[in-house]
XYZ file of C-alpha atoms in Angstrom:
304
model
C 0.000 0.000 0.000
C 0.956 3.394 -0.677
C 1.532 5.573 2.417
C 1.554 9.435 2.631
C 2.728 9.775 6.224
C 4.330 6.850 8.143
C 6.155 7.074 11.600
C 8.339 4.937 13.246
C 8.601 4.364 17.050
C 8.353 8.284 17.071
C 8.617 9.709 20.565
C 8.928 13.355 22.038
C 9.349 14.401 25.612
C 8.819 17.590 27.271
C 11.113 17.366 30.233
C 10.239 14.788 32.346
C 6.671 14.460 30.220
C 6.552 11.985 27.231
C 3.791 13.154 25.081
C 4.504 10.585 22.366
C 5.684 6.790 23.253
C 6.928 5.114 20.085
C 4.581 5.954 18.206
C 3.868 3.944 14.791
C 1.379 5.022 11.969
C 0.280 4.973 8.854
C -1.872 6.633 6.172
C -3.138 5.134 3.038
C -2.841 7.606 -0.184
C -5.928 9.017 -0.410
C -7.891 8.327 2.556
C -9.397 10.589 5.446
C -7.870 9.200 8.354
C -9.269 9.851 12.086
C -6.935 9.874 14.416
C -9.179 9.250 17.695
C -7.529 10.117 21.103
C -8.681 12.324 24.483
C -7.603 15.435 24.779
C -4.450 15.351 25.930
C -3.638 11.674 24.180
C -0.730 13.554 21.756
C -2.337 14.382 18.824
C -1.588 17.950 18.521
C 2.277 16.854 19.312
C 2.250 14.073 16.443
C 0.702 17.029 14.384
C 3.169 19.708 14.765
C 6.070 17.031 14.687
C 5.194 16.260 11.086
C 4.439 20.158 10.106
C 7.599 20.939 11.525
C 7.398 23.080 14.231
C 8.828 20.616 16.319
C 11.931 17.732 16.222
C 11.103 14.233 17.659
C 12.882 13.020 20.459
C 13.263 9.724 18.697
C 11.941 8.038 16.063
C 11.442 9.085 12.556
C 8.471 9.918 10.091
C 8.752 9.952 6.181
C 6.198 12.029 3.860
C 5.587 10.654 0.592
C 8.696 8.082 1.490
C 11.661 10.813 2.308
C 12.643 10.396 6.098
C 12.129 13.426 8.519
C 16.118 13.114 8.724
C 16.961 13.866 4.700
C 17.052 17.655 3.374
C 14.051 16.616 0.929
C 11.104 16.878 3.816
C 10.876 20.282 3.233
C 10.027 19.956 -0.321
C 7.775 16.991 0.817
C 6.116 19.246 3.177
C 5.391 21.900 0.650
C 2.750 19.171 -0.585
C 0.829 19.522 2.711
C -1.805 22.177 4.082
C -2.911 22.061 7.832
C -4.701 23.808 10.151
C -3.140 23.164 13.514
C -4.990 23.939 16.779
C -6.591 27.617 15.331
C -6.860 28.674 11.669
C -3.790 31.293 11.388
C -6.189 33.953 9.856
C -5.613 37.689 9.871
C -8.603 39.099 11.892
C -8.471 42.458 10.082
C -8.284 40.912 6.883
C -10.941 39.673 3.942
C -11.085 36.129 2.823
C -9.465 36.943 -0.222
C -6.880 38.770 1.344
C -6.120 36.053 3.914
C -5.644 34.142 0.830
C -3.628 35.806 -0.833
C -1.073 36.931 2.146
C -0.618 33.106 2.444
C 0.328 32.830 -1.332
C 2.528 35.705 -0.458
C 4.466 33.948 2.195
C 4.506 30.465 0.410
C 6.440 32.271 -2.385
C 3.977 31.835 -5.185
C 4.183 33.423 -8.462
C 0.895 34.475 -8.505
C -2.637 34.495 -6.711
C -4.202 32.744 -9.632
C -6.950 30.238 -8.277
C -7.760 31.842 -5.040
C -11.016 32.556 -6.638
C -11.783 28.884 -6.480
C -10.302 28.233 -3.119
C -13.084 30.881 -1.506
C -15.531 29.068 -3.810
C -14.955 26.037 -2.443
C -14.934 26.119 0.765
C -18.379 28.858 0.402
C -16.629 32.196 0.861
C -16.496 33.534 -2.007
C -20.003 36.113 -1.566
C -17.850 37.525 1.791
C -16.952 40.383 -0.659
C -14.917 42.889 1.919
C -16.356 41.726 5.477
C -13.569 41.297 7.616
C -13.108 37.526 9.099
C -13.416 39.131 13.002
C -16.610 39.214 11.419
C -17.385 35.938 10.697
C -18.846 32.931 12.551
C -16.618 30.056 14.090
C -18.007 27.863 10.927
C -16.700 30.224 8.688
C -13.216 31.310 10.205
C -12.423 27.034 10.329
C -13.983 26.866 6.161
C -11.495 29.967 6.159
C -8.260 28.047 7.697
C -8.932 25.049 5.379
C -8.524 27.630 2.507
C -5.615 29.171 3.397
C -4.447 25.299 4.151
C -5.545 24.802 0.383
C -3.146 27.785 -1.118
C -0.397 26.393 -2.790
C -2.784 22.924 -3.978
C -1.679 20.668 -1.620
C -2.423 16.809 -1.761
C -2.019 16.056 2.300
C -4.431 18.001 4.394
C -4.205 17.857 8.459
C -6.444 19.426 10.430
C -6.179 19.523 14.011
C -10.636 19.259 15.954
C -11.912 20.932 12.832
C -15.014 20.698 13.996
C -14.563 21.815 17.744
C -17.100 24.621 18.879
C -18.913 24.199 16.049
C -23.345 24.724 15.620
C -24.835 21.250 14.054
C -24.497 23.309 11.044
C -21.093 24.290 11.152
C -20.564 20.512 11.337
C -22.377 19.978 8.502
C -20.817 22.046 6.231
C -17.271 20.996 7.448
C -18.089 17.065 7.090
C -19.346 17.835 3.422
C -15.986 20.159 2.826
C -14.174 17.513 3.758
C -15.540 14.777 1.776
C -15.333 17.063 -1.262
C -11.625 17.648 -1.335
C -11.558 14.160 -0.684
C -13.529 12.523 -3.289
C -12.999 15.145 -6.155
C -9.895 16.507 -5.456
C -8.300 13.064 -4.298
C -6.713 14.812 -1.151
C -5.690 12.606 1.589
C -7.015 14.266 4.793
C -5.687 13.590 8.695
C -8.110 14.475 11.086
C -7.686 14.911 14.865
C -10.460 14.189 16.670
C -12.117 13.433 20.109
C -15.693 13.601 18.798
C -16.027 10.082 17.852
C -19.841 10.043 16.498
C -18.818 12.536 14.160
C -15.794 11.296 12.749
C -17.266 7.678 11.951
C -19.124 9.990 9.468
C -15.627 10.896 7.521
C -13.200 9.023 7.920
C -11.787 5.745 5.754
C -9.504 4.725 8.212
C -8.900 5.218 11.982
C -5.616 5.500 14.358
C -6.585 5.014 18.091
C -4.149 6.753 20.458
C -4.266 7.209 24.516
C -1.118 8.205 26.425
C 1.154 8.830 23.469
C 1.049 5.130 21.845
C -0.944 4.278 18.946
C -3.549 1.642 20.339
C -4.902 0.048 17.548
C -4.854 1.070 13.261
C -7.610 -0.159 11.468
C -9.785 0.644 8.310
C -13.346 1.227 8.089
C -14.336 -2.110 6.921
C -12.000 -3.877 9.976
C -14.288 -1.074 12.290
C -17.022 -2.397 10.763
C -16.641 -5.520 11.334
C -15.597 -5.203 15.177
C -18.862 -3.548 15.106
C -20.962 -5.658 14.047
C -24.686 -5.807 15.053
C -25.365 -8.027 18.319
C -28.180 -9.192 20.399
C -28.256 -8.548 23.739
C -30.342 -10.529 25.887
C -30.955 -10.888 29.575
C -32.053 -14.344 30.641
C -32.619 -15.605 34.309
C -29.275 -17.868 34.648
C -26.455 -17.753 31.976
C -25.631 -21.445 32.250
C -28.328 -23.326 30.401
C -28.326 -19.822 28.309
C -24.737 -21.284 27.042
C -25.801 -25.115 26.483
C -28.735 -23.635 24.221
C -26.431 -21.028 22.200
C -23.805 -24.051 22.216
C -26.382 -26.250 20.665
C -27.562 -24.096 18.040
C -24.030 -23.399 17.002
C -24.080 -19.454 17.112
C -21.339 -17.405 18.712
C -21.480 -15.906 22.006
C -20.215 -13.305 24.764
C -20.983 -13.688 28.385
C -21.524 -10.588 30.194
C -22.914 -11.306 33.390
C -24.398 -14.397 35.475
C -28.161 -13.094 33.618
C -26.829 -11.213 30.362
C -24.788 -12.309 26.988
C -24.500 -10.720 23.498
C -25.566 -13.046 20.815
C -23.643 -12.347 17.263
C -26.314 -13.843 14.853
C -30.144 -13.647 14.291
C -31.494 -15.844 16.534
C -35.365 -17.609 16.541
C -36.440 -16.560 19.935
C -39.217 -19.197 19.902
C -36.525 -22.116 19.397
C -34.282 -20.461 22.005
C -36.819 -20.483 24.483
C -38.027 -24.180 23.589
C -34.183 -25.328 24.523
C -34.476 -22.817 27.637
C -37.523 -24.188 28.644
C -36.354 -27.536 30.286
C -33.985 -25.751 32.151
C -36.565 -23.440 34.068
C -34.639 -20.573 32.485
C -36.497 -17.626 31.010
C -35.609 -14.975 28.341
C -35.978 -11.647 29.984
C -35.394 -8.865 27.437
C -34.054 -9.139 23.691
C -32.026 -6.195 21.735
C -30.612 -5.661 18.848
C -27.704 -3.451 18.773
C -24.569 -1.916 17.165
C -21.568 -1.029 18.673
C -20.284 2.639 17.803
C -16.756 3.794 16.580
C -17.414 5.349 20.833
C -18.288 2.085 22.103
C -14.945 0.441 20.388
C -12.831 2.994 21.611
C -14.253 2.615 25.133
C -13.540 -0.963 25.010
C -9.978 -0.205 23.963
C -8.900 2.290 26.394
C -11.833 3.485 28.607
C -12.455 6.808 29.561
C -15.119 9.770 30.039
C -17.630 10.022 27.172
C -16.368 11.899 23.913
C -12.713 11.672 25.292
């Protein structure tokens, strides 16, 4: 597979703090990958590492295959955009002239497509309203433009959607899939609001206390959530003879309740039940949520 950004048993300490602890990744050519973690997990430090406003401790990362160590990174970095904790926006400014002071200090020979930038990314009717003026949806559509100056093929953006109205969601998630889709861009997302991200991304990296937990694509997600039934019986025991019997697979949770992984005919369940003296309590169906598989991971507070 072709990788855009790998990293290898990267680490970076802050004094006597280790924010990263070997860390290992990687991210498929054009995929949006969510990199999942609390606050506080390292994604931010992974984040600047790789934009370059920081040296690792240890470890190395390579960008379109030339190691953080060679002279070449920089040009390799020229092919990414990123919006890293705020979008670096000029308050006093216009879109367009945010824009265009970002071609200015990437060197470029002209401000030919900014036009389409503001376009895409729905500013382009701002005309000459300053961006102190604009909503928190609009500054972060505003970052991921200037991100976009220069046409970069590796976007990062650090809780895009943090603060944000359900509509300033909205409009980010569908900006996002955009570049992706039609514009092929391969898009790294830091994130802590799980729900959300399961909406976006392709492939996930789960991180808590600076190590990578756990890389997997959508489909392996998917799969590790698939659809269950959870049902509460009086006893457990003849509940595993009967499951045993019919040849479906199982997960005890309790001495009353399990989690069935296949349809099941409750009338036929409760016919092999019945000679035990066991009854079925409660049936449900459910799915586990890119929130539930992360709690089962590492734990944690809701949303972490």
């Amino acid at each position: 597979m072709d990788y855009v950004l790998e990293t290898n048993n990267l680490t970076k300490n802050y004094g006597k703090f280790r924010a990263l602890q070997g860390l290992t990744m990687h991210i498929p050519k054009g995929s949006i990958y969510g990199f999942v973690g609390k606050n506080g997990a390292g994604k931010t430090t992974l984040i600047r590492l790789i934009c370059g406003l920081q040296t690792p401790t240890s470890g190395t990362y390579s960008l379109y295959g030339i190691d953080s160590t060679q002279k070449e990174i920089k040009k390799s970095r020229r092919r990414m955009g990123a919006v890293v904790e705020t979008p670096a926006i000029y308050m006093e400014m216009t879109a367009e002239e945010n824009l265009k002071q970002q071609s200015l200090i990437l060197g470029l020979p002209s401000s030919d497509g900014l036009g389409d930038i503001l376009k895409l990314v729905g500013l382009e009717n701002t005309g000459k309203k300053k961006a102190k003026n604009f909503s928190l949806g609009m500054r972060q559509r505003l970052g991921i433009g200037i991100a976009l100056v220069g046409d970069p093929d590796f976007l990062v953006l650090d809780e895009p959607i943090n603060g944000l109205d359900p509509q300033g969601i909205i409009e980010i998630r569908e900006l996002i899939l955009k570049l992706n889709r039609e514009r092929n861009i391969t898009v790294l997302i830091s994130s802590h609001i799980l729900d959300e991200l399961s909406r976006l991304a392709t492939h996930y990296g789960i991180i808590d206390g600076g190590c990578m937990v756990k890389e997997l694509s959508g489909e392996e997600l998917e799969a590790a959530c698939r659809k269950k039934v959870h049902i509460t019986v009086t006893s457990t025991t003849p509940l595993c003879a009967a499951l045993d019997e019919l040849g479906v697979e199982y997960k005890i949770t309790s001495q009353t309740e399990a989690d069935i992984f296949a349809k099941v005919n409750v009338s036929r369940l409760a016919q092999k039940l019945a000679p035990y003296g066991c009854e079925i309590l409660s049936m449900q169906e459910q799915d586990e949520s890119l929130e539930g598989y992360y709690m089962s991971l590492v734990g944690g507070s809701r949303n972490a």
